[in-house]
mmCIF file of C-alpha atoms in Angstrom:
data_model
loop_
_atom_site.group_PDB
_atom_site.id
_atom_site.type_symbol
_atom_site.label_atom_id
_atom_site.label_comp_id
_atom_site.label_asym_id
_atom_site.label_seq_id
_atom_site.Cartn_x
_atom_site.Cartn_y
_atom_site.Cartn_z
ATOM 1 C CA UNK A 278 -37.711 26.374 119.214
ATOM 2 C CA UNK A 279 -37.359 26.234 115.431
ATOM 3 C CA UNK A 280 -33.929 27.885 115.596
ATOM 4 C CA UNK A 281 -32.870 25.514 118.343
ATOM 5 C CA UNK A 282 -34.026 22.523 116.350
ATOM 6 C CA UNK A 283 -32.044 23.708 113.334
ATOM 7 C CA UNK A 284 -28.920 24.430 115.433
ATOM 8 C CA UNK A 285 -29.029 21.133 117.332
ATOM 9 C CA UNK A 286 -27.515 19.027 114.507
ATOM 10 C CA UNK A 287 -24.681 21.514 114.195
ATOM 11 C CA UNK A 288 -23.913 21.173 117.899
ATOM 12 C CA UNK A 289 -24.213 17.402 117.840
ATOM 13 C CA UNK A 290 -21.968 17.151 114.788
ATOM 14 C CA UNK A 291 -19.044 18.076 117.009
ATOM 15 C CA UNK A 292 -19.558 15.172 119.403
ATOM 16 C CA UNK A 293 -17.853 12.625 117.139
ATOM 17 C CA UNK A 294 -14.147 12.150 117.828
ATOM 18 C CA UNK A 295 -11.273 9.799 117.086
ATOM 19 C CA UNK A 296 -9.984 7.564 119.871
ATOM 20 C CA UNK A 297 -6.868 6.744 117.877
ATOM 21 C CA UNK A 298 -3.427 8.290 118.297
ATOM 22 C CA UNK A 299 -3.540 10.852 115.475
ATOM 23 C CA UNK A 300 -0.744 13.082 116.736
ATOM 24 C CA UNK A 301 1.853 14.329 114.288
ATOM 25 C CA UNK A 302 5.382 13.723 115.577
ATOM 26 C CA UNK A 303 7.786 15.715 113.479
ATOM 27 C CA UNK A 304 11.403 16.214 114.611
ATOM 28 C CA UNK A 305 10.581 19.835 115.367
ATOM 29 C CA UNK A 306 7.584 18.836 117.487
ATOM 30 C CA UNK A 307 9.616 16.253 119.413
ATOM 31 C CA UNK A 308 12.353 18.797 120.021
ATOM 32 C CA UNK A 309 9.849 21.287 121.395
ATOM 33 C CA UNK A 310 8.183 18.597 123.504
ATOM 34 C CA UNK A 311 11.552 17.521 124.893
ATOM 35 C CA UNK A 312 12.527 21.070 125.835
ATOM 36 C CA UNK A 313 9.347 21.623 127.878
ATOM 37 C CA UNK A 314 9.182 18.125 129.335
ATOM 38 C CA UNK A 315 12.845 17.956 130.431
ATOM 39 C CA UNK A 316 12.656 21.479 131.881
ATOM 40 C CA UNK A 317 9.645 20.472 133.995
ATOM 41 C CA UNK A 318 11.553 17.492 135.407
ATOM 42 C CA UNK A 319 14.618 19.594 136.183
ATOM 43 C CA UNK A 320 12.456 22.158 137.954
ATOM 44 C CA UNK A 321 10.764 19.390 139.904
ATOM 45 C CA UNK A 322 14.167 17.988 140.915
ATOM 46 C CA UNK A 323 15.311 21.390 142.167
ATOM 47 C CA UNK A 324 12.092 21.943 144.096
ATOM 48 C CA UNK A 325 12.319 18.496 145.632
ATOM 49 C CA UNK A 326 15.890 19.117 146.751
ATOM 50 C CA UNK A 327 14.987 22.461 148.331
ATOM 51 C CA UNK A 328 11.778 21.282 150.006
ATOM 52 C CA UNK A 329 12.231 19.488 153.305
ATOM 53 C CA UNK A 330 8.592 18.928 154.149
ATOM 54 C CA UNK A 331 5.772 19.205 151.608
ATOM 55 C CA UNK A 332 6.321 17.564 148.212
ATOM 56 C CA UNK A 333 6.329 20.026 145.316
ATOM 57 C CA UNK A 334 3.544 20.218 142.754
ATOM 58 C CA UNK A 335 4.131 17.727 139.959
ATOM 59 C CA UNK A 336 1.820 19.282 137.402
ATOM 60 C CA UNK A 337 2.290 22.721 135.868
ATOM 61 C CA UNK A 338 -0.209 25.373 137.080
ATOM 62 C CA UNK A 339 -3.451 25.722 135.178
ATOM 63 C CA UNK A 340 -4.200 28.808 133.083
ATOM 64 C CA UNK A 341 -6.537 31.473 134.466
ATOM 65 C CA UNK A 342 -10.082 30.917 133.241
ATOM 66 C CA UNK A 343 -11.027 33.061 130.246
ATOM 67 C CA UNK A 344 -14.819 33.149 130.076
ATOM 68 C CA UNK A 345 -14.764 35.268 126.926
ATOM 69 C CA UNK A 346 -13.428 32.302 124.950
ATOM 70 C CA UNK A 347 -15.908 29.839 126.419
ATOM 71 C CA UNK A 348 -19.195 31.256 125.182
ATOM 72 C CA UNK A 349 -22.106 28.959 124.515
ATOM 73 C CA UNK A 350 -21.462 29.099 120.786
ATOM 74 C CA UNK A 351 -17.753 28.416 121.159
ATOM 75 C CA UNK A 352 -18.419 25.526 123.488
ATOM 76 C CA UNK A 353 -20.943 24.019 121.117
ATOM 77 C CA UNK A 354 -19.091 24.558 117.841
ATOM 78 C CA UNK A 355 -15.353 24.946 118.582
ATOM 79 C CA UNK A 356 -14.781 23.047 121.821
ATOM 80 C CA UNK A 357 -13.658 19.442 121.134
ATOM 81 C CA UNK A 358 -15.605 16.691 122.943
ATOM 82 C CA UNK A 359 -14.364 15.904 126.420
ATOM 83 C CA UNK A 360 -13.770 12.317 125.328
ATOM 84 C CA UNK A 361 -11.135 13.478 122.835
ATOM 85 C CA UNK A 362 -9.188 15.284 125.547
ATOM 86 C CA UNK A 363 -9.562 12.355 127.945
ATOM 87 C CA UNK A 364 -8.286 9.882 125.359
ATOM 88 C CA UNK A 365 -5.273 12.052 124.507
ATOM 89 C CA UNK A 366 -4.484 12.691 128.155
ATOM 90 C CA UNK A 367 -4.821 9.013 129.070
ATOM 91 C CA UNK A 368 -2.043 8.215 126.593
ATOM 92 C CA UNK A 369 0.234 10.493 128.575
ATOM 93 C CA UNK A 370 -0.392 8.979 131.980
ATOM 94 C CA UNK A 371 1.196 5.842 133.440
ATOM 95 C CA UNK A 372 -1.121 3.051 134.518
ATOM 96 C CA UNK A 373 -0.577 3.952 138.168
ATOM 97 C CA UNK A 374 -2.220 7.374 137.692
ATOM 98 C CA UNK A 375 -5.853 7.952 136.731
ATOM 99 C CA UNK A 376 -7.637 11.010 135.421
ATOM 100 C CA UNK A 377 -10.293 12.280 137.828
ATOM 101 C CA UNK A 378 -11.532 15.388 136.032
ATOM 102 C CA UNK A 379 -10.659 18.005 133.432
ATOM 103 C CA UNK A 380 -12.262 21.382 132.882
ATOM 104 C CA UNK A 381 -11.684 23.770 129.966
ATOM 105 C CA UNK A 382 -10.167 27.090 131.029
ATOM 106 C CA UNK A 383 -9.480 28.778 127.712
ATOM 107 C CA UNK A 384 -10.326 28.072 124.066
ATOM 108 C CA UNK A 385 -8.326 29.597 121.228
ATOM 109 C CA UNK A 386 -9.399 29.241 117.604
ATOM 110 C CA UNK A 387 -7.009 29.512 114.640
ATOM 111 C CA UNK A 388 -6.898 28.569 110.979
ATOM 112 C CA UNK A 389 -5.199 25.253 111.839
ATOM 113 C CA UNK A 390 -7.751 24.218 114.450
ATOM 114 C CA UNK A 391 -8.292 24.946 118.110
ATOM 115 C CA UNK A 392 -6.164 24.957 121.257
ATOM 116 C CA UNK A 393 -7.686 24.284 124.661
ATOM 117 C CA UNK A 394 -6.185 24.864 128.107
ATOM 118 C CA UNK A 395 -7.608 22.584 130.800
ATOM 119 C CA UNK A 396 -7.364 22.307 134.553
ATOM 120 C CA UNK A 397 -6.953 18.646 135.435
ATOM 121 C CA UNK A 398 -7.132 16.492 138.519
ATOM 122 C CA UNK A 399 -5.211 13.206 138.753
ATOM 123 C CA UNK A 400 -5.189 10.513 141.432
ATOM 124 C CA UNK A 401 -2.194 8.316 142.253
ATOM 125 C CA UNK A 402 -3.053 4.641 142.704
ATOM 126 C CA UNK A 403 0.283 4.065 144.449
ATOM 127 C CA UNK A 404 3.244 6.086 145.631
ATOM 128 C CA UNK A 405 4.909 8.143 142.889
ATOM 129 C CA UNK A 406 8.610 8.848 143.408
ATOM 130 C CA UNK A 407 11.164 11.097 141.796
ATOM 131 C CA UNK A 408 14.222 8.891 141.251
ATOM 132 C CA UNK A 409 17.692 9.989 140.063
ATOM 133 C CA UNK A 410 19.219 7.936 137.259
ATOM 134 C CA UNK A 411 22.937 7.219 137.547
ATOM 135 C CA UNK A 412 25.551 4.960 136.006
ATOM 136 C CA UNK A 413 25.923 1.618 137.728
ATOM 137 C CA UNK A 414 28.319 2.164 140.668
ATOM 138 C CA UNK A 415 31.570 0.197 140.391
ATOM 139 C CA UNK A 416 32.873 -0.983 143.763
ATOM 140 C CA UNK A 417 36.547 -1.093 144.692
ATOM 141 C CA UNK A 418 36.446 -4.880 145.074
ATOM 142 C CA UNK A 419 35.602 -5.601 141.433
ATOM 143 C CA UNK A 420 38.054 -7.494 139.266
ATOM 144 C CA UNK A 421 39.186 -6.096 135.878
ATOM 145 C CA UNK A 422 36.674 -8.163 133.908
ATOM 146 C CA UNK A 423 33.799 -6.928 136.054
ATOM 147 C CA UNK A 424 34.941 -3.319 135.676
ATOM 148 C CA UNK A 425 35.129 -3.800 131.929
ATOM 149 C CA UNK A 426 31.783 -5.529 131.409
ATOM 150 C CA UNK A 427 29.507 -4.131 134.132
ATOM 151 C CA UNK A 428 28.913 -0.831 132.281
ATOM 152 C CA UNK A 429 27.734 -2.777 129.220
ATOM 153 C CA UNK A 430 24.891 -4.607 130.986
ATOM 154 C CA UNK A 431 21.161 -3.801 130.929
ATOM 155 C CA UNK A 432 19.905 -3.354 134.482
ATOM 156 C CA UNK A 433 16.434 -1.844 134.008
ATOM 157 C CA UNK A 434 13.506 -2.424 131.687
ATOM 158 C CA UNK A 435 13.229 1.269 130.827
ATOM 159 C CA UNK A 436 16.776 2.660 131.052
ATOM 160 C CA UNK A 437 19.775 2.640 128.684
ATOM 161 C CA UNK A 438 22.562 0.083 129.212
ATOM 162 C CA UNK A 439 24.723 0.776 132.236
ATOM 163 C CA UNK A 440 22.110 3.034 133.877
ATOM 164 C CA UNK A 441 20.244 2.308 137.119
ATOM 165 C CA UNK A 442 17.774 4.049 139.393
ATOM 166 C CA UNK A 443 19.391 5.552 142.496
ATOM 167 C CA UNK A 444 16.844 4.129 144.925
ATOM 168 C CA UNK A 445 18.722 5.397 147.973
ATOM 169 C CA UNK A 446 18.099 8.997 146.906
ATOM 170 C CA UNK A 447 14.529 8.623 145.630
ATOM 171 C CA UNK A 448 11.764 10.698 147.158
ATOM 172 C CA UNK A 449 7.999 10.336 147.265
ATOM 173 C CA UNK A 450 6.341 13.290 145.535
ATOM 174 C CA UNK A 451 2.781 11.926 145.569
ATOM 175 C CA UNK A 452 1.497 9.323 148.003
ATOM 176 C CA UNK A 453 -0.983 6.645 147.026
ATOM 177 C CA UNK A 454 -4.565 7.913 147.044
ATOM 178 C CA UNK A 455 -3.686 11.598 146.903
ATOM 179 C CA UNK A 456 -4.734 13.979 144.155
ATOM 180 C CA UNK A 457 -2.588 16.112 141.879
ATOM 181 C CA UNK A 458 -3.984 19.383 140.555
ATOM 182 C CA UNK A 459 -2.630 21.394 137.650
ATOM 183 C CA UNK A 460 -2.957 22.385 134.035
ATOM 184 C CA UNK A 461 -2.628 20.725 130.650
ATOM 185 C CA UNK A 462 -3.040 21.917 127.072
ATOM 186 C CA UNK A 463 -4.570 20.240 124.068
ATOM 187 C CA UNK A 464 -2.273 22.132 121.751
ATOM 188 C CA UNK A 465 -4.135 21.498 118.496
ATOM 189 C CA UNK A 466 -7.364 19.707 117.617
ATOM 190 C CA UNK A 467 -8.890 19.603 114.168
ATOM 191 C CA UNK A 468 -12.376 18.784 112.930
ATOM 192 C CA UNK A 469 -12.869 17.183 109.552
ATOM 193 C CA UNK A 470 -16.244 16.027 108.215
ATOM 194 C CA UNK A 471 -17.686 16.484 111.669
ATOM 195 C CA UNK A 472 -15.060 14.321 113.431
ATOM 196 C CA UNK A 473 -12.481 15.697 115.860
ATOM 197 C CA UNK A 474 -8.849 14.596 115.977
ATOM 198 C CA UNK A 475 -6.119 15.562 118.450
ATOM 199 C CA UNK A 476 -2.972 16.247 116.442
ATOM 200 C CA UNK A 477 -0.780 17.945 119.059
ATOM 201 C CA UNK A 478 -0.886 17.925 122.857
ATOM 202 C CA UNK A 479 1.493 18.880 125.628
ATOM 203 C CA UNK A 480 3.468 16.344 127.634
ATOM 204 C CA UNK A 481 3.288 16.062 131.407
ATOM 205 C CA UNK A 482 6.210 15.322 133.727
ATOM 206 C CA UNK A 483 4.516 11.946 134.268
ATOM 207 C CA UNK A 484 4.473 11.167 130.542
ATOM 208 C CA UNK A 485 6.639 8.266 129.411
ATOM 209 C CA UNK A 486 8.347 8.808 126.072
ATOM 210 C CA UNK A 487 11.157 6.217 125.899
ATOM 211 C CA UNK A 488 13.162 8.117 123.285
ATOM 212 C CA UNK A 489 13.042 11.358 125.266
ATOM 213 C CA UNK A 490 13.788 9.636 128.579
ATOM 214 C CA UNK A 491 16.779 7.887 127.012
ATOM 215 C CA UNK A 492 18.208 11.233 125.909
ATOM 216 C CA UNK A 493 17.414 12.908 129.222
ATOM 217 C CA UNK A 494 19.097 10.379 131.528
ATOM 218 C CA UNK A 495 22.327 10.570 129.523
ATOM 219 C CA UNK A 496 22.731 14.265 130.168
ATOM 220 C CA UNK A 497 25.558 15.160 132.509
ATOM 221 C CA UNK A 498 24.074 17.363 135.196
ATOM 222 C CA UNK A 499 24.077 17.952 138.895
ATOM 223 C CA UNK A 500 21.917 16.861 140.520
ATOM 224 C CA UNK A 501 21.591 13.841 138.207
ATOM 225 C CA UNK A 502 18.560 13.671 135.895
ATOM 226 C CA UNK A 503 15.551 12.125 137.622
ATOM 227 C CA UNK A 504 12.404 10.405 136.372
ATOM 228 C CA UNK A 505 8.989 9.859 137.928
ATOM 229 C CA UNK A 506 8.202 6.223 138.677
ATOM 230 C CA UNK A 507 5.632 4.300 140.696
ATOM 231 C CA UNK A 508 6.688 2.236 143.699
ATOM 232 C CA UNK A 509 5.900 -1.083 141.982
ATOM 233 C CA UNK A 510 8.027 -0.122 138.983
ATOM 234 C CA UNK A 511 11.012 0.597 141.197
ATOM 235 C CA UNK A 512 10.618 -2.747 142.947
ATOM 236 C CA UNK A 513 10.647 -4.496 139.564
ATOM 237 C CA UNK A 514 13.651 -2.431 138.512
ATOM 238 C CA UNK A 515 15.542 -3.342 141.683
ATOM 239 C CA UNK A 516 14.858 -7.040 141.092
ATOM 240 C CA UNK A 517 15.948 -6.703 137.470
ATOM 241 C CA UNK A 518 19.209 -5.035 138.525
ATOM 242 C CA UNK A 519 20.012 -7.743 141.079
ATOM 243 C CA UNK A 520 19.253 -10.506 138.584
ATOM 244 C CA UNK A 521 21.255 -8.846 135.792
ATOM 245 C CA UNK A 522 24.337 -8.427 137.988
ATOM 246 C CA UNK A 523 24.063 -11.999 139.218
ATOM 247 C CA UNK A 524 23.755 -13.311 135.661
ATOM 248 C CA UNK A 525 26.822 -11.339 134.643
ATOM 249 C CA UNK A 526 28.840 -12.606 137.610
ATOM 250 C CA UNK A 527 27.691 -16.182 136.980
ATOM 251 C CA UNK A 528 28.729 -15.936 133.352
ATOM 252 C CA UNK A 529 32.163 -14.581 134.267
ATOM 253 C CA UNK A 530 32.577 -17.357 136.841
ATOM 254 C CA UNK A 531 31.637 -19.938 134.197
ATOM 255 C CA UNK A 532 34.202 -18.471 131.805
ATOM 256 C CA UNK A 533 36.863 -18.568 134.528
ATOM 257 C CA UNK A 534 36.079 -22.226 135.296
ATOM 258 C CA UNK A 535 36.114 -23.094 131.591
ATOM 259 C CA UNK A 536 39.471 -21.392 131.091
ATOM 260 C CA UNK A 537 40.879 -23.220 134.131
ATOM 261 C CA UNK A 538 39.716 -26.549 132.730
ATOM 262 C CA UNK A 539 41.120 -25.697 129.304
ATOM 263 C CA UNK A 540 44.491 -24.896 130.857
ATOM 264 C CA UNK A 541 44.505 -28.144 132.837
ATOM 265 C CA UNK A 542 43.817 -30.163 129.681
ATOM 266 C CA UNK A 543 46.689 -28.492 127.849
ATOM 267 C CA UNK A 544 49.082 -28.948 130.767
ATOM 268 C CA UNK A 545 48.729 -32.726 130.490
ATOM 269 C CA UNK A 546 50.803 -32.556 127.303
ATOM 270 C CA UNK A 547 53.567 -30.456 128.864
ATOM 271 C CA UNK A 548 56.855 -32.128 129.898
ATOM 272 C CA UNK A 549 56.950 -33.232 133.520
ATOM 273 C CA UNK A 550 58.589 -31.008 136.085
ATOM 274 C CA UNK A 551 62.319 -31.800 136.100
ATOM 275 C CA UNK A 552 63.854 -32.154 139.549
ATOM 276 C CA UNK A 553 67.467 -32.655 140.603
ATOM 277 C CA UNK A 554 68.195 -36.159 141.933
ATOM 278 C CA UNK A 555 71.188 -34.925 143.969
ATOM 279 C CA UNK A 556 74.064 -37.363 144.420
ATOM 280 C CA UNK A 557 72.075 -40.309 145.697
ATOM 281 C CA UNK A 558 71.168 -43.622 144.155
ATOM 282 C CA UNK A 559 69.664 -43.356 140.704
ATOM 283 C CA UNK A 560 71.230 -40.004 140.004
ATOM 284 C CA UNK A 561 74.228 -41.457 138.083
ATOM 285 C CA UNK A 562 76.649 -39.642 140.376
ATOM 286 C CA UNK A 563 77.707 -42.737 142.432
ATOM 287 C CA UNK A 564 78.424 -44.615 139.195
ATOM 288 C CA UNK A 565 80.508 -41.748 137.922
ATOM 289 C CA UNK A 566 82.315 -41.572 141.243
ATOM 290 C CA UNK A 567 83.066 -45.300 141.133
ATOM 291 C CA UNK A 568 84.447 -45.109 137.638
ATOM 292 C CA UNK A 569 86.546 -42.105 138.693
ATOM 293 C CA UNK A 570 87.770 -43.996 141.737
ATOM 294 C CA UNK A 571 88.993 -46.979 139.695
ATOM 295 C CA UNK A 572 90.768 -44.780 137.219
ATOM 296 C CA UNK A 573 92.187 -42.604 139.991
ATOM 297 C CA UNK A 574 93.477 -45.624 141.941
ATOM 298 C CA UNK A 575 95.360 -46.995 138.931
ATOM 299 C CA UNK A 576 96.877 -43.664 138.173
ATOM 300 C CA UNK A 577 97.793 -43.057 141.828
ATOM 301 C CA UNK A 578 99.361 -46.509 142.189
ATOM 302 C CA UNK A 579 101.601 -45.925 139.194
ATOM 303 C CA UNK A 580 102.721 -42.599 140.541
ATOM 304 C CA UNK A 581 103.360 -44.096 144.026
ATOM 305 C CA UNK A 582 105.371 -47.005 142.639
ATOM 306 C CA UNK A 583 107.604 -44.604 140.791
ATOM 307 C CA UNK A 584 108.100 -42.631 143.959
ATOM 308 C CA UNK A 585 108.669 -45.302 146.582
ATOM 309 C CA UNK A 586 107.940 -48.898 145.752
ATOM 310 C CA UNK A 587 105.195 -51.056 147.276
ATOM 311 C CA UNK A 588 104.070 -48.768 150.132
ATOM 312 C CA UNK A 589 104.151 -45.821 147.810
ATOM 313 C CA UNK A 590 102.028 -47.682 145.314
ATOM 314 C CA UNK A 591 99.432 -48.474 147.979
ATOM 315 C CA UNK A 592 99.298 -44.929 149.267
ATOM 316 C CA UNK A 593 99.202 -43.559 145.769
ATOM 317 C CA UNK A 594 96.357 -45.898 144.837
ATOM 318 C CA UNK A 595 94.297 -44.759 147.866
ATOM 319 C CA UNK A 596 94.867 -41.081 147.254
ATOM 320 C CA UNK A 597 94.224 -41.484 143.561
ATOM 321 C CA UNK A 598 90.986 -43.377 144.204
ATOM 322 C CA UNK A 599 89.722 -40.593 146.478
ATOM 323 C CA UNK A 600 90.626 -37.860 144.032
ATOM 324 C CA UNK A 601 89.168 -39.812 141.158
ATOM 325 C CA UNK A 602 85.950 -40.377 143.081
ATOM 326 C CA UNK A 603 85.521 -36.656 143.737
ATOM 327 C CA UNK A 604 86.329 -35.693 140.186
ATOM 328 C CA UNK A 605 84.037 -38.370 138.798
ATOM 329 C CA UNK A 606 81.228 -37.293 141.074
ATOM 330 C CA UNK A 607 81.626 -33.657 140.086
ATOM 331 C CA UNK A 608 81.679 -34.477 136.394
ATOM 332 C CA UNK A 609 78.622 -36.737 136.669
ATOM 333 C CA UNK A 610 76.743 -34.131 138.702
ATOM 334 C CA UNK A 611 77.598 -31.406 136.182
ATOM 335 C CA UNK A 612 76.259 -33.561 133.352
ATOM 336 C CA UNK A 613 73.108 -34.210 135.329
ATOM 337 C CA UNK A 614 72.605 -30.476 135.969
ATOM 338 C CA UNK A 615 73.034 -29.753 132.233
ATOM 339 C CA UNK A 616 70.411 -32.341 131.407
ATOM 340 C CA UNK A 617 68.150 -30.986 134.153
ATOM 341 C CA UNK A 618 68.449 -27.423 132.868
ATOM 342 C CA UNK A 619 67.566 -28.575 129.347
ATOM 343 C CA UNK A 620 64.501 -30.353 130.688
ATOM 344 C CA UNK A 621 63.484 -27.255 132.669
ATOM 345 C CA UNK A 622 63.987 -25.023 129.629
ATOM 346 C CA UNK A 623 61.873 -27.361 127.512
ATOM 347 C CA UNK A 624 59.101 -27.286 130.115
ATOM 348 C CA UNK A 625 59.289 -23.496 130.447
ATOM 349 C CA UNK A 626 58.909 -23.121 126.693
ATOM 350 C CA UNK A 627 56.025 -25.596 126.607
ATOM 351 C CA UNK A 628 54.271 -23.885 129.536
ATOM 352 C CA UNK A 629 54.761 -20.455 127.959
ATOM 353 C CA UNK A 630 53.157 -21.712 124.753
ATOM 354 C CA UNK A 631 50.272 -23.165 126.753
ATOM 355 C CA UNK A 632 49.789 -19.918 128.675
ATOM 356 C CA UNK A 633 49.584 -17.973 125.404
ATOM 357 C CA UNK A 634 46.978 -20.401 124.146
ATOM 358 C CA UNK A 635 45.056 -20.101 127.403
ATOM 359 C CA UNK A 636 45.201 -16.293 127.285
ATOM 360 C CA UNK A 637 43.943 -16.278 123.707
ATOM 361 C CA UNK A 638 41.148 -18.670 124.666
ATOM 362 C CA UNK A 639 40.130 -16.517 127.646
ATOM 363 C CA UNK A 640 40.127 -13.358 125.531
ATOM 364 C CA UNK A 641 38.005 -15.092 122.912
ATOM 365 C CA UNK A 642 35.463 -16.240 125.488
ATOM 366 C CA UNK A 643 35.296 -12.741 127.014
ATOM 367 C CA UNK A 644 34.855 -11.169 123.576
ATOM 368 C CA UNK A 645 32.000 -13.562 122.854
ATOM 369 C CA UNK A 646 30.320 -12.565 126.105
ATOM 370 C CA UNK A 647 30.973 -8.892 125.420
ATOM 371 C CA UNK A 648 29.367 -9.275 121.997
ATOM 372 C CA UNK A 649 26.316 -10.851 123.605
ATOM 373 C CA UNK A 650 26.064 -7.917 126.002
ATOM 374 C CA UNK A 651 26.418 -5.578 123.026
ATOM 375 C CA UNK A 652 23.550 -7.307 121.224
ATOM 376 C CA UNK A 653 21.367 -7.022 124.303
ATOM 377 C CA UNK A 654 22.318 -3.351 124.641
ATOM 378 C CA UNK A 655 21.467 -2.705 120.976
ATOM 379 C CA UNK A 656 18.086 -4.353 121.461
ATOM 380 C CA UNK A 657 17.467 -2.185 124.530
ATOM 381 C CA UNK A 658 18.469 0.963 122.657
ATOM 382 C CA UNK A 659 16.101 0.039 119.839
ATOM 383 C CA UNK A 660 13.289 -0.449 122.344
ATOM 384 C CA UNK A 661 13.965 2.919 123.961
ATOM 385 C CA UNK A 662 14.148 4.718 120.612
ATOM 386 C CA UNK A 663 10.363 4.697 120.265
ATOM 387 C CA UNK A 664 9.086 8.283 119.913
ATOM 388 C CA UNK A 665 5.518 7.326 120.858
ATOM 389 C CA UNK A 666 4.028 7.572 124.326
ATOM 390 C CA UNK A 667 4.367 4.577 126.614
ATOM 391 C CA UNK A 668 2.046 3.797 129.528
#
């Protein structure tokens, strides 16, 4: 009893633990985490594609139990409190998944601290799906501006610009209410002044690390990279995608309407459309014909008088008037056509200048919109660059 009383404080001293995120995230650690985490998702994708009936196991298998490392002394002195493991594991689980139980399977002690392998049991609060991530599909009916700007949009809260979840090819891997069994490792825990801290733990396929997910979904692979998401998250993502596309289309439509209005305002200053007046009244041709007729009659009368007296003069005057009328009409019409062509040329030049101004204006408006999309994309990239866990 005396020995037990003396040993009790030593055992109890290990029950204090930090609930904070004390993990050390060096580039080397993140690289190692990414290698294991991405490999687990790729394996899950392959298993899902090859399984036609039962969904594959999401969690990695647990380690065989090693009783030799879990002696009473080791448990009391070297095994971190269960609360430490639960807190660290909770940071790796999305809100739609809860931890049911965890049991130590093996305890390894080193100079840097301890490492503990656990078997864990998780319960899904709603359906969990494995969803491929693809670039936004571009339909054949899109106009050039849509094809240019669609890939620059942000269509999901948790994906890079231009990326969307392929909902048509998603698959349920864990139904709501079911339990997932597997293994998980508290890679390193340290005790200082009687208080435990978790400084390194393994990721799970369910773990959300925005920076790692952003890298993963950009990888070119077949089948496409896939992430685990809850049903409610995919519904929100679908709504976000629809709204983002509609906003983009509305903005392009507004730019098109603005450019059309800008063109119409400029066209009011362009010369009117010049049209030929033909040879009718108001064209100047009848006047020219009349003047030609008078001159032609006088000339024809003189020629007729020289040829044959009074009758000749009359005939000559009539023939001369007709010839003069035709010549006068042709001359007047030719002058009118020259003037008309000058007016048309002036309008063409004015319209060409206006069209260049309109094109420059449209390009400027599109560049402004493209810059706005770029700013939104940069903000999204900054959000996804976080190396900490997200749940």
